[in-house]
Coordinates of C-alpha atoms in Angstrom, one line a residue:
M27 CA -213.2 4.0 -92.0
D28 CA -213.9 4.2 -95.8
S29 CA -212.6 6.6 -98.3
V30 CA -215.8 8.6 -98.3
G31 CA -215.6 9.4 -94.6
V32 CA -212.0 10.5 -95.0
A33 CA -212.8 12.8 -97.8
A34 CA -215.7 14.2 -95.8
A35 CA -213.5 14.8 -92.7
A36 CA -211.0 16.9 -94.6
P37 CA -212.9 18.8 -97.3
D38 CA -210.5 21.8 -97.2
A39 CA -207.2 19.9 -97.4
G40 CA -206.5 21.4 -100.7
P41 CA -204.9 19.7 -103.7
G42 CA -202.6 16.8 -103.3
P43 CA -202.7 13.3 -102.0
A44 CA -204.5 12.6 -98.7
W45 CA -201.5 10.9 -97.0
Q46 CA -199.5 14.1 -96.9
S47 CA -201.9 15.7 -94.4
K48 CA -201.2 12.9 -91.9
C49 CA -197.5 12.5 -92.4
P50 CA -195.5 13.8 -89.5
W51 CA -192.6 14.7 -91.8
G52 CA -194.7 16.9 -94.0
A53 CA -194.6 20.7 -94.0
P54 CA -196.9 22.3 -91.3
N55 CA -199.8 24.5 -92.4
T56 CA -199.0 28.1 -91.5
T57 CA -201.7 30.7 -91.2
S58 CA -200.5 34.1 -92.3
I59 CA -202.0 37.2 -90.6
S60 CA -202.6 40.0 -92.9
C61 CA -201.6 43.5 -91.7
S62 CA -201.0 46.9 -93.3
L63 CA -197.6 48.6 -94.0
A64 CA -198.4 51.4 -91.5
D65 CA -198.8 48.8 -88.7
V66 CA -195.5 47.2 -89.6
M67 CA -193.7 50.6 -89.5
S68 CA -195.3 51.6 -86.2
E69 CA -192.8 51.9 -83.3
Q70 CA -195.5 51.5 -80.8
L71 CA -196.4 48.1 -82.1
A72 CA -192.7 47.1 -82.1
K73 CA -192.5 48.2 -78.4
E74 CA -195.6 46.2 -77.5
L75 CA -194.2 43.1 -79.2
Q76 CA -190.9 43.5 -77.4
L77 CA -192.6 43.8 -74.0
E78 CA -194.7 40.6 -74.8
E79 CA -191.5 38.7 -75.6
E80 CA -189.8 39.9 -72.4
N81 CA -192.8 39.0 -70.2
A82 CA -193.0 35.6 -71.8
A83 CA -189.2 35.0 -71.2
F84 CA -189.0 36.7 -67.7
P85 CA -192.4 36.7 -66.1
E86 CA -190.9 38.0 -62.8
V87 CA -189.5 41.3 -64.3
V88 CA -189.8 44.2 -61.9
A89 CA -192.5 46.6 -62.7
A90 CA -190.3 49.6 -61.9
A91 CA -188.2 48.8 -65.0
E92 CA -191.2 49.3 -67.2
G93 CA -191.8 52.9 -68.2
P94 CA -193.3 54.9 -70.9
F95 CA -191.5 54.6 -74.1
I96 CA -189.8 57.9 -75.1
T97 CA -190.7 58.9 -78.6
G98 CA -190.1 62.0 -80.6
E99 CA -193.5 63.3 -79.9
N100 CA -192.8 64.5 -76.4
I101 CA -189.0 65.1 -76.6
D102 CA -187.0 66.9 -79.2
T103 CA -184.9 64.3 -81.0
S104 CA -183.2 66.7 -83.3
S105 CA -180.1 66.9 -81.0
D106 CA -177.6 64.1 -81.1
L107 CA -176.8 64.8 -77.4
M108 CA -180.4 64.3 -76.5
L109 CA -180.6 61.0 -78.5
A110 CA -177.4 59.8 -76.8
Q111 CA -178.9 60.6 -73.3
M112 CA -182.1 58.8 -74.2
L113 CA -180.3 55.7 -75.3
Q114 CA -178.1 55.7 -72.2
M115 CA -181.1 56.1 -70.0
E116 CA -182.8 53.0 -71.6
F117 CA -179.6 51.0 -71.2
D118 CA -179.3 52.0 -67.6
R119 CA -182.9 50.9 -66.9
E120 CA -182.3 47.6 -68.5
Y121 CA -179.1 47.1 -66.6
D122 CA -180.8 47.9 -63.3
A123 CA -183.7 45.6 -64.1
Q124 CA -181.2 42.8 -64.7
L125 CA -179.5 43.4 -61.4
R126 CA -182.8 43.3 -59.6
R127 CA -183.6 39.9 -61.2
E128 CA -180.2 38.6 -60.1
E129 CA -180.8 39.8 -56.6
K130 CA -184.1 38.0 -56.4
K131 CA -182.7 34.9 -57.9
I132 CA -179.8 34.7 -55.4
N133 CA -181.6 35.8 -52.3
G134 CA -184.7 33.8 -52.7
D135 CA -186.4 33.4 -49.3
S136 CA -183.2 33.7 -47.3
K137 CA -183.3 36.0 -44.2
V138 CA -179.8 37.3 -45.1
S139 CA -179.8 39.0 -48.5
I140 CA -177.3 40.7 -50.7
S141 CA -177.7 43.8 -52.7
F142 CA -176.2 45.2 -55.9
E143 CA -177.2 48.7 -55.0
N144 CA -173.6 50.0 -55.4
Y145 CA -173.5 48.7 -59.0
R146 CA -176.7 50.2 -60.2
K147 CA -176.7 53.0 -62.7
V148 CA -178.4 56.2 -61.5
H149 CA -178.7 58.4 -64.6
P150 CA -178.9 62.1 -63.9
Y151 CA -181.8 62.4 -66.5
D152 CA -183.8 59.6 -65.1
S153 CA -187.0 61.1 -63.6
D154 CA -188.7 57.8 -62.8
S155 CA -186.4 56.7 -60.0
S156 CA -188.2 54.7 -57.4
E157 CA -188.5 55.8 -53.8
D158 CA -186.4 52.9 -52.4
E159 CA -183.4 54.3 -54.2
V160 CA -183.5 57.6 -52.2
D161 CA -181.4 57.6 -49.1
W162 CA -183.4 58.6 -46.0
Q163 CA -180.6 60.9 -44.9
D164 CA -181.3 63.1 -47.9
T165 CA -184.9 63.6 -46.8
R166 CA -186.4 65.6 -44.1
H167 CA -187.8 62.4 -42.5
D168 CA -185.4 60.6 -40.2
P169 CA -186.8 57.2 -39.2
Y170 CA -184.4 57.0 -36.2
R171 CA -185.5 60.3 -34.8
A172 CA -188.2 60.1 -32.1
D173 CA -191.4 61.9 -32.8
K174 CA -191.7 65.2 -31.1
P175 CA -194.3 65.4 -28.4
T176 CA -197.5 67.2 -29.3
T177 CA -197.5 70.8 -28.1
T178 CA -199.9 72.1 -25.6
P179 CA -202.3 74.8 -26.9
K180 CA -201.9 78.4 -25.8
R181 CA -204.7 78.1 -23.4
G182 CA -202.6 75.7 -21.3
F183 CA -204.8 72.6 -21.3
I184 CA -206.4 70.1 -23.6
G185 CA -209.5 68.0 -23.1
K186 CA -212.7 68.6 -21.2
G187 CA -214.1 67.7 -17.9
K188 CA -212.4 64.9 -16.2
D189 CA -210.1 64.3 -19.2
I190 CA -208.5 67.7 -19.0
T191 CA -204.7 67.7 -19.2
T192 CA -202.7 70.8 -18.4
K193 CA -199.1 71.7 -19.5
H194 CA -197.9 70.8 -16.0
D195 CA -199.0 67.2 -16.3
E196 CA -196.3 64.8 -15.2
V197 CA -196.4 62.7 -18.3
V198 CA -196.4 65.6 -20.7
C199 CA -193.6 67.3 -18.9
G200 CA -191.6 64.1 -18.8
R201 CA -191.8 63.6 -22.5
K202 CA -191.0 67.2 -23.2
N203 CA -187.9 67.0 -21.1
T204 CA -186.8 63.9 -22.9
A205 CA -187.1 65.7 -26.2
R206 CA -185.2 68.7 -24.9
M207 CA -182.1 66.6 -24.2
E208 CA -181.4 66.8 -28.0
N209 CA -180.4 70.4 -27.5
F210 CA -177.5 69.5 -25.2
A211 CA -174.0 69.9 -26.5
P212 CA -172.7 67.1 -28.8
E213 CA -170.0 66.2 -26.3
F214 CA -172.7 65.4 -23.7
Q215 CA -173.8 61.8 -24.2
V216 CA -177.5 61.5 -23.6
G217 CA -177.9 57.9 -24.8
D218 CA -180.3 56.4 -27.3
G219 CA -183.9 56.1 -26.2
I220 CA -185.6 55.5 -29.6
G221 CA -188.7 53.4 -29.3
M222 CA -188.9 54.0 -25.6
D223 CA -191.5 56.2 -23.9
L224 CA -189.0 57.9 -21.6
K225 CA -190.2 60.5 -19.2
L226 CA -187.8 62.7 -17.2
S227 CA -188.9 64.7 -14.2
N228 CA -188.2 68.4 -14.0
Q229 CA -185.7 67.8 -11.1
V230 CA -183.7 65.2 -13.1
F231 CA -183.8 67.3 -16.3
N232 CA -182.6 70.5 -14.5
A233 CA -179.7 68.6 -12.9
L234 CA -178.7 67.1 -16.3
K235 CA -179.0 70.6 -18.0
Q236 CA -176.8 72.2 -15.3
H237 CA -174.3 69.4 -15.6
A238 CA -174.2 69.8 -19.4
Y239 CA -173.6 73.5 -19.2
S240 CA -170.8 73.0 -16.6
E241 CA -169.1 70.4 -18.8
E242 CA -169.4 72.7 -21.8
R243 CA -167.8 75.6 -19.9
R244 CA -165.1 73.3 -18.5
S245 CA -164.3 72.0 -22.0
A246 CA -164.0 75.6 -23.3
R247 CA -161.7 76.5 -20.4
L248 CA -159.4 73.5 -21.1
H249 CA -159.3 74.3 -24.8
E250 CA -158.4 78.0 -24.1
K251 CA -155.8 76.9 -21.6
K252 CA -154.3 74.5 -24.1
E253 CA -154.2 77.2 -26.8
H254 CA -152.9 80.1 -24.7
S255 CA -150.9 78.6 -21.9
T256 CA -147.2 77.6 -21.9
A257 CA -147.2 75.1 -19.1
E258 CA -145.5 72.3 -21.1
K259 CA -142.3 73.2 -23.0
A260 CA -143.6 76.9 -23.0
V261 CA -144.4 76.9 -26.7
D262 CA -148.0 77.9 -27.5
P263 CA -149.1 79.2 -30.9
K264 CA -148.2 82.8 -30.0
T265 CA -144.8 81.9 -28.7
R266 CA -144.1 79.9 -31.9
L267 CA -145.0 82.9 -34.0
L268 CA -142.5 85.0 -32.1
L269 CA -139.8 82.4 -32.6
Y270 CA -140.6 82.1 -36.3
K271 CA -140.4 85.9 -36.7
M272 CA -136.9 85.9 -35.1
V273 CA -135.7 83.1 -37.5
N274 CA -137.3 84.7 -40.6
S275 CA -135.8 88.1 -39.8
G276 CA -132.3 86.5 -39.7
M277 CA -131.7 87.3 -36.1
L278 CA -131.5 83.6 -35.3
E279 CA -130.1 81.0 -37.7
T280 CA -131.9 78.0 -36.2
I281 CA -133.3 76.8 -32.9
T282 CA -131.9 73.4 -32.0
G283 CA -133.9 72.3 -28.9
C284 CA -134.6 72.6 -25.2
I285 CA -131.7 72.6 -22.8
S286 CA -133.3 73.4 -19.5
T287 CA -136.8 73.5 -17.8
G288 CA -137.8 75.1 -14.6
K289 CA -140.7 76.3 -12.5
E290 CA -140.9 79.6 -14.2
S291 CA -139.4 79.2 -17.7
V292 CA -138.0 77.0 -20.4
V293 CA -134.6 77.6 -22.1
F294 CA -133.9 76.7 -25.7
H295 CA -130.6 76.7 -27.6
A296 CA -130.2 78.6 -30.9
Y297 CA -127.5 79.7 -33.3
G298 CA -127.3 83.4 -33.8
G299 CA -127.7 85.2 -37.1
K300 CA -127.2 88.7 -38.3
S301 CA -128.5 91.8 -36.6
A302 CA -130.5 94.4 -38.5
T303 CA -128.3 97.2 -37.0
E304 CA -124.5 97.3 -37.1
D305 CA -124.1 98.5 -33.5
K306 CA -125.7 95.3 -32.1
V307 CA -123.7 92.1 -32.2
I308 CA -125.5 88.8 -31.9
P309 CA -123.3 86.0 -30.3
P310 CA -122.8 82.8 -32.3
E311 CA -124.8 80.8 -29.8
C312 CA -127.9 82.1 -28.0
A313 CA -130.1 81.0 -25.2
I314 CA -133.9 81.7 -25.6
K315 CA -135.7 81.9 -22.3
V316 CA -139.4 81.6 -22.7
F317 CA -141.4 82.4 -19.5
K318 CA -144.4 80.3 -18.8
T319 CA -147.7 82.1 -18.9
T320 CA -149.3 79.9 -16.3
L321 CA -149.0 80.6 -12.6
N322 CA -149.6 77.0 -11.4
E323 CA -146.0 76.2 -10.6
F324 CA -144.8 79.6 -9.4
K325 CA -147.8 81.4 -7.9
N326 CA -145.8 83.8 -5.6
R327 CA -144.3 85.8 -8.4
D328 CA -146.4 88.8 -7.5
K329 CA -144.5 89.5 -4.2
Y330 CA -141.3 90.1 -6.2
I331 CA -143.0 92.6 -8.5
K332 CA -145.8 94.4 -6.7
D333 CA -143.5 96.0 -4.1
D334 CA -140.8 96.9 -6.6
Y335 CA -141.1 100.6 -7.3
R336 CA -140.0 100.0 -11.0
F337 CA -143.1 98.0 -11.7
K338 CA -145.5 98.8 -8.9
D339 CA -147.8 101.1 -11.0
R340 CA -148.0 98.5 -13.8
F341 CA -148.7 95.5 -11.7
S342 CA -152.0 93.7 -12.4
K343 CA -152.7 90.5 -10.5
L344 CA -155.7 89.7 -12.6
N345 CA -153.8 89.4 -15.9
P346 CA -151.2 86.6 -15.8
R347 CA -149.8 87.5 -19.3
K348 CA -149.0 91.1 -18.1
I349 CA -147.2 89.7 -15.1
I350 CA -145.1 87.4 -17.3
R351 CA -144.1 90.2 -19.6
M352 CA -143.1 92.3 -16.6
W353 CA -141.2 89.3 -15.2
A354 CA -139.2 89.0 -18.4
E355 CA -138.7 92.8 -18.6
K356 CA -137.5 92.7 -15.0
E357 CA -134.8 90.1 -15.8
M358 CA -133.7 92.1 -18.8
H359 CA -133.1 95.2 -16.7
N360 CA -131.4 93.2 -13.9
L361 CA -129.0 91.6 -16.4
T362 CA -128.2 94.9 -17.9
R363 CA -127.3 96.3 -14.5
M364 CA -125.1 93.3 -13.8
Q365 CA -123.4 93.5 -17.2
N366 CA -122.6 97.2 -16.7
A367 CA -121.0 96.3 -13.3
G368 CA -118.8 93.6 -14.9
I369 CA -120.5 90.7 -13.1
P370 CA -120.3 87.5 -15.2
C371 CA -123.8 86.9 -16.5
P372 CA -125.6 86.3 -19.9
Q373 CA -125.6 89.2 -22.3
V374 CA -129.1 90.4 -23.3
V375 CA -129.7 90.3 -27.0
I376 CA -133.4 91.2 -27.4
L377 CA -136.7 91.0 -25.5
K378 CA -140.0 90.2 -27.3
K379 CA -143.0 90.1 -24.9
H380 CA -142.3 87.0 -22.7
V381 CA -139.3 85.7 -24.8
L382 CA -135.8 86.8 -23.8
V383 CA -132.8 86.1 -26.0
M384 CA -129.5 86.0 -24.3
S385 CA -125.9 84.8 -24.9
F386 CA -125.4 81.1 -24.4
I387 CA -123.2 80.1 -21.4
G388 CA -121.6 76.9 -22.8
Q389 CA -120.1 75.6 -26.0
D390 CA -121.4 73.5 -29.0
Q391 CA -125.0 73.3 -27.7
V392 CA -123.7 71.9 -24.3
P393 CA -124.7 74.2 -21.5
A394 CA -122.2 75.0 -18.7
P395 CA -122.8 72.8 -15.7
K396 CA -124.4 74.1 -12.5
L397 CA -122.3 74.5 -9.5
K398 CA -124.1 71.7 -7.8
D399 CA -123.3 69.3 -10.6
V400 CA -119.6 70.0 -11.1
T401 CA -116.8 68.5 -9.1
L402 CA -114.2 71.1 -8.2
S403 CA -110.8 70.8 -6.5
N404 CA -110.2 72.5 -3.1
E405 CA -108.4 75.4 -4.8
D406 CA -111.2 75.9 -7.4
M407 CA -113.9 75.6 -4.7
K408 CA -112.1 78.2 -2.6
K409 CA -111.7 80.4 -5.7
A410 CA -115.4 80.1 -6.5
Y411 CA -116.4 81.0 -2.9
Y412 CA -114.4 84.3 -3.0
Q413 CA -115.7 85.1 -6.4
I414 CA -119.3 84.6 -5.3
L415 CA -118.6 86.8 -2.2
N416 CA -117.3 89.6 -4.4
M417 CA -120.2 89.2 -6.9
M418 CA -122.7 89.5 -4.0
Q419 CA -121.1 92.6 -2.8
Q420 CA -121.0 94.1 -6.3
L421 CA -124.6 93.2 -6.8
Y422 CA -125.6 94.9 -3.6
R423 CA -123.4 98.0 -3.8
E424 CA -123.0 98.8 -7.5
C425 CA -126.1 97.2 -9.0
N426 CA -128.3 98.0 -6.0
L427 CA -129.8 94.5 -6.3
V428 CA -130.4 91.4 -4.2
H429 CA -130.5 88.1 -6.1
A430 CA -133.3 86.7 -3.9
D431 CA -132.8 83.2 -5.2
L432 CA -129.0 82.6 -5.1
S433 CA -128.0 79.0 -4.6
E434 CA -125.8 76.4 -6.3
Y435 CA -128.7 75.8 -8.7
N436 CA -128.5 79.3 -10.2
M437 CA -124.7 79.5 -10.6
L438 CA -122.8 78.0 -13.6
W439 CA -119.1 77.0 -13.8
H440 CA -117.7 78.0 -17.1
D441 CA -114.1 79.0 -18.2
G442 CA -112.8 78.7 -14.7
K443 CA -115.3 81.1 -13.1
V444 CA -118.8 81.4 -11.7
W445 CA -121.6 82.9 -13.8
L446 CA -124.9 84.1 -12.3
I447 CA -128.1 83.3 -14.0
D448 CA -131.9 83.6 -13.3
V449 CA -132.2 87.1 -11.9
S450 CA -135.8 87.7 -12.8
Q451 CA -136.8 87.7 -9.2
S452 CA -134.0 90.0 -8.1
V453 CA -135.1 93.1 -6.1
E454 CA -133.6 96.2 -4.7
P455 CA -132.5 96.3 -1.0
T456 CA -135.2 98.8 -0.3
H457 CA -137.8 96.2 -1.2
P458 CA -140.1 95.4 1.8
H459 CA -138.6 91.9 1.9
G460 CA -135.2 92.8 0.3
L461 CA -133.1 92.1 3.5
E462 CA -135.0 88.8 4.1
F463 CA -134.1 87.7 0.6
L464 CA -130.5 88.6 1.1
F465 CA -130.3 86.7 4.4
R466 CA -131.8 83.6 2.6
D467 CA -129.1 83.9 -0.2
C468 CA -126.4 84.1 2.4
R469 CA -127.7 81.0 4.2
N470 CA -127.7 79.0 0.9
V471 CA -124.2 80.1 -0.1
S472 CA -122.7 79.5 3.3
Q473 CA -124.2 76.1 3.7
F474 CA -123.1 74.9 0.2
F475 CA -119.4 76.0 0.6
Q476 CA -119.2 74.7 4.2
K477 CA -120.4 71.3 3.0
G478 CA -117.9 71.6 0.1
G479 CA -115.0 71.9 2.5
V480 CA -114.1 75.6 2.3
A481 CA -112.7 76.4 5.8
E482 CA -112.8 80.1 5.1
A483 CA -116.6 80.1 4.5
L484 CA -118.4 82.6 6.7
N485 CA -121.7 81.7 8.4
E486 CA -124.9 83.2 7.2
R487 CA -124.9 86.1 9.7
E488 CA -121.3 87.1 9.1
L489 CA -121.8 86.8 5.3
F490 CA -124.9 89.0 5.6
N491 CA -123.0 91.7 7.4
A492 CA -120.1 91.4 5.0
V493 CA -122.3 91.9 1.9
S494 CA -124.7 94.5 3.2
G495 CA -122.2 96.5 5.3
L496 CA -124.6 96.5 8.2
N497 CA -123.4 95.7 11.7
I498 CA -126.2 93.6 13.2
T499 CA -124.9 92.0 16.4
A500 CA -127.2 89.3 17.5
D501 CA -126.3 86.2 19.3
N502 CA -128.9 83.9 17.6
E503 CA -130.6 83.7 14.3
V504 CA -134.1 84.6 15.7
D505 CA -132.9 87.9 17.1
F506 CA -130.9 88.5 13.9
Q507 CA -134.0 88.1 11.8
A508 CA -136.0 90.3 14.2
E509 CA -133.5 93.2 13.6
I510 CA -133.7 92.7 9.9
E511 CA -137.5 92.9 10.0
A512 CA -137.2 96.1 12.1
L513 CA -135.0 97.7 9.5
E514 CA -137.4 96.8 6.8
K515 CA -140.3 98.2 8.8
M516 CA -138.4 101.4 9.3
N517 CA -137.8 101.7 5.6
E518 CA -141.5 101.0 4.8
D519 CA -142.6 103.8 7.2
H520 CA -140.2 106.1 5.5
V521 CA -141.7 105.3 2.1
Q522 CA -145.2 105.9 3.3
N523 CA -144.2 109.3 4.9
H524 CA -142.1 110.6 2.1
G525 CA -143.2 108.6 -0.9
K526 CA -139.6 107.8 -2.0
K527 CA -137.5 104.7 -1.9
L528 CA -134.5 105.8 0.1
S529 CA -132.4 103.5 2.1
T530 CA -132.5 104.3 5.8
F531 CA -130.2 101.4 6.7
S532 CA -127.3 102.5 9.0
S533 CA -124.0 101.1 7.9
D534 CA -120.4 101.6 8.9
G535 CA -119.2 102.8 5.5
D536 CA -118.8 100.6 2.5
P537 CA -118.8 96.9 2.9
P538 CA -115.4 95.3 3.0
I539 CA -114.1 93.7 -0.2
Y540 CA -112.9 90.2 0.4
D541 CA -110.2 88.9 -1.8
E542 CA -108.4 85.6 -2.0

């Protein structure tokens, strides 16, 4: 190639030697693009250039991150707070876009993917949030809820001719019954049939519906029983409120714990406080007897109350709580009679509904032992027998009462003497079954002391005559009980004829007093 050809190939090389245009170390030729000052100062142009650079660097950028640039034309930028919010919004969008790029890079084509959803910035002023960021639970559409079946028109059928379908169609009814199961109580588990075309017949649905209602009623009864009954430890919310009021009023200092449980009540130990009135003295230690409001363990209470003339007009078998309150009131009155007669028994402090506060028989939170649990010498056993015999006679003659549940389980040994407790079931001798109860008490006392080695112990018939003052001469127990029933029938006829509770028992004077 000659010099003429080289010169013709590069006519616009400009001044300078020709070898500089071919030298690799020479300065490159730059072509400058002319533009006006207004284009340089345009924010729109700057934004477009920035987006071109981002697309060139990150071609996989998520389209959701791209949004309209916020300028001062559509938003008031005179407020510093608004400018700060706009900047924060842009920063949050860029941060979320970076997280999405990281997710796509890490997950790739893997079936198991990770998500940075918890780390994304959800700005409260961001109005361009994508749909995938909205939780389906916040919307009306629930993808896990089965579609409701189409309703049948009011005319009762759809279709024409052979394709007619009535509201009684088996398939339509089956699908409707499946959808209605959602209305059952939450406690009734109906299973998960999503994605299945389940059809329940009317017979099956009605059986399930009846069972659901039965379970709901049973659950309500159990809840009510748990809240209002006092079957276990006898402390329900209402009973606790009564005890709290006693402690807050200063009547009781503190309640230490349970000391005894029985078929009808639970007894707690407490330290006495100060009385509101000066004439009433509260003992240092008290026994709180809480009567159970359930009749499951002692269902025959009513026969001790309904025939007692003191409570006959107030007896209501249909209301257990009223029976319990009368039961507690009955024990309070019986203890008051025994205390006035000088019989060793707990002293009544106060009665609040079904809670009876009495003096504590024992010392230092230790209750006095029952007569069945204590080991007595022969002299103490003989002394206890005569003391019980005298108390039974006093109870019958002075208090006009029959214990009706006297045994070694309801007698305590404290300070060298016997104390009688649990007199809530005690009745008067004129009760339709009063003499039967007395004979049962005599049998229990006689058998216990005869087994204890007391030679002077009378048998049940002799003890009955000694306590009641009656002179029933019968050779065997059957005839003896027959005469007792005849006396009770005579007294009941007298009550029906005259309307008064008067004893018609014939006796030979006052019963003899046995002494050691």
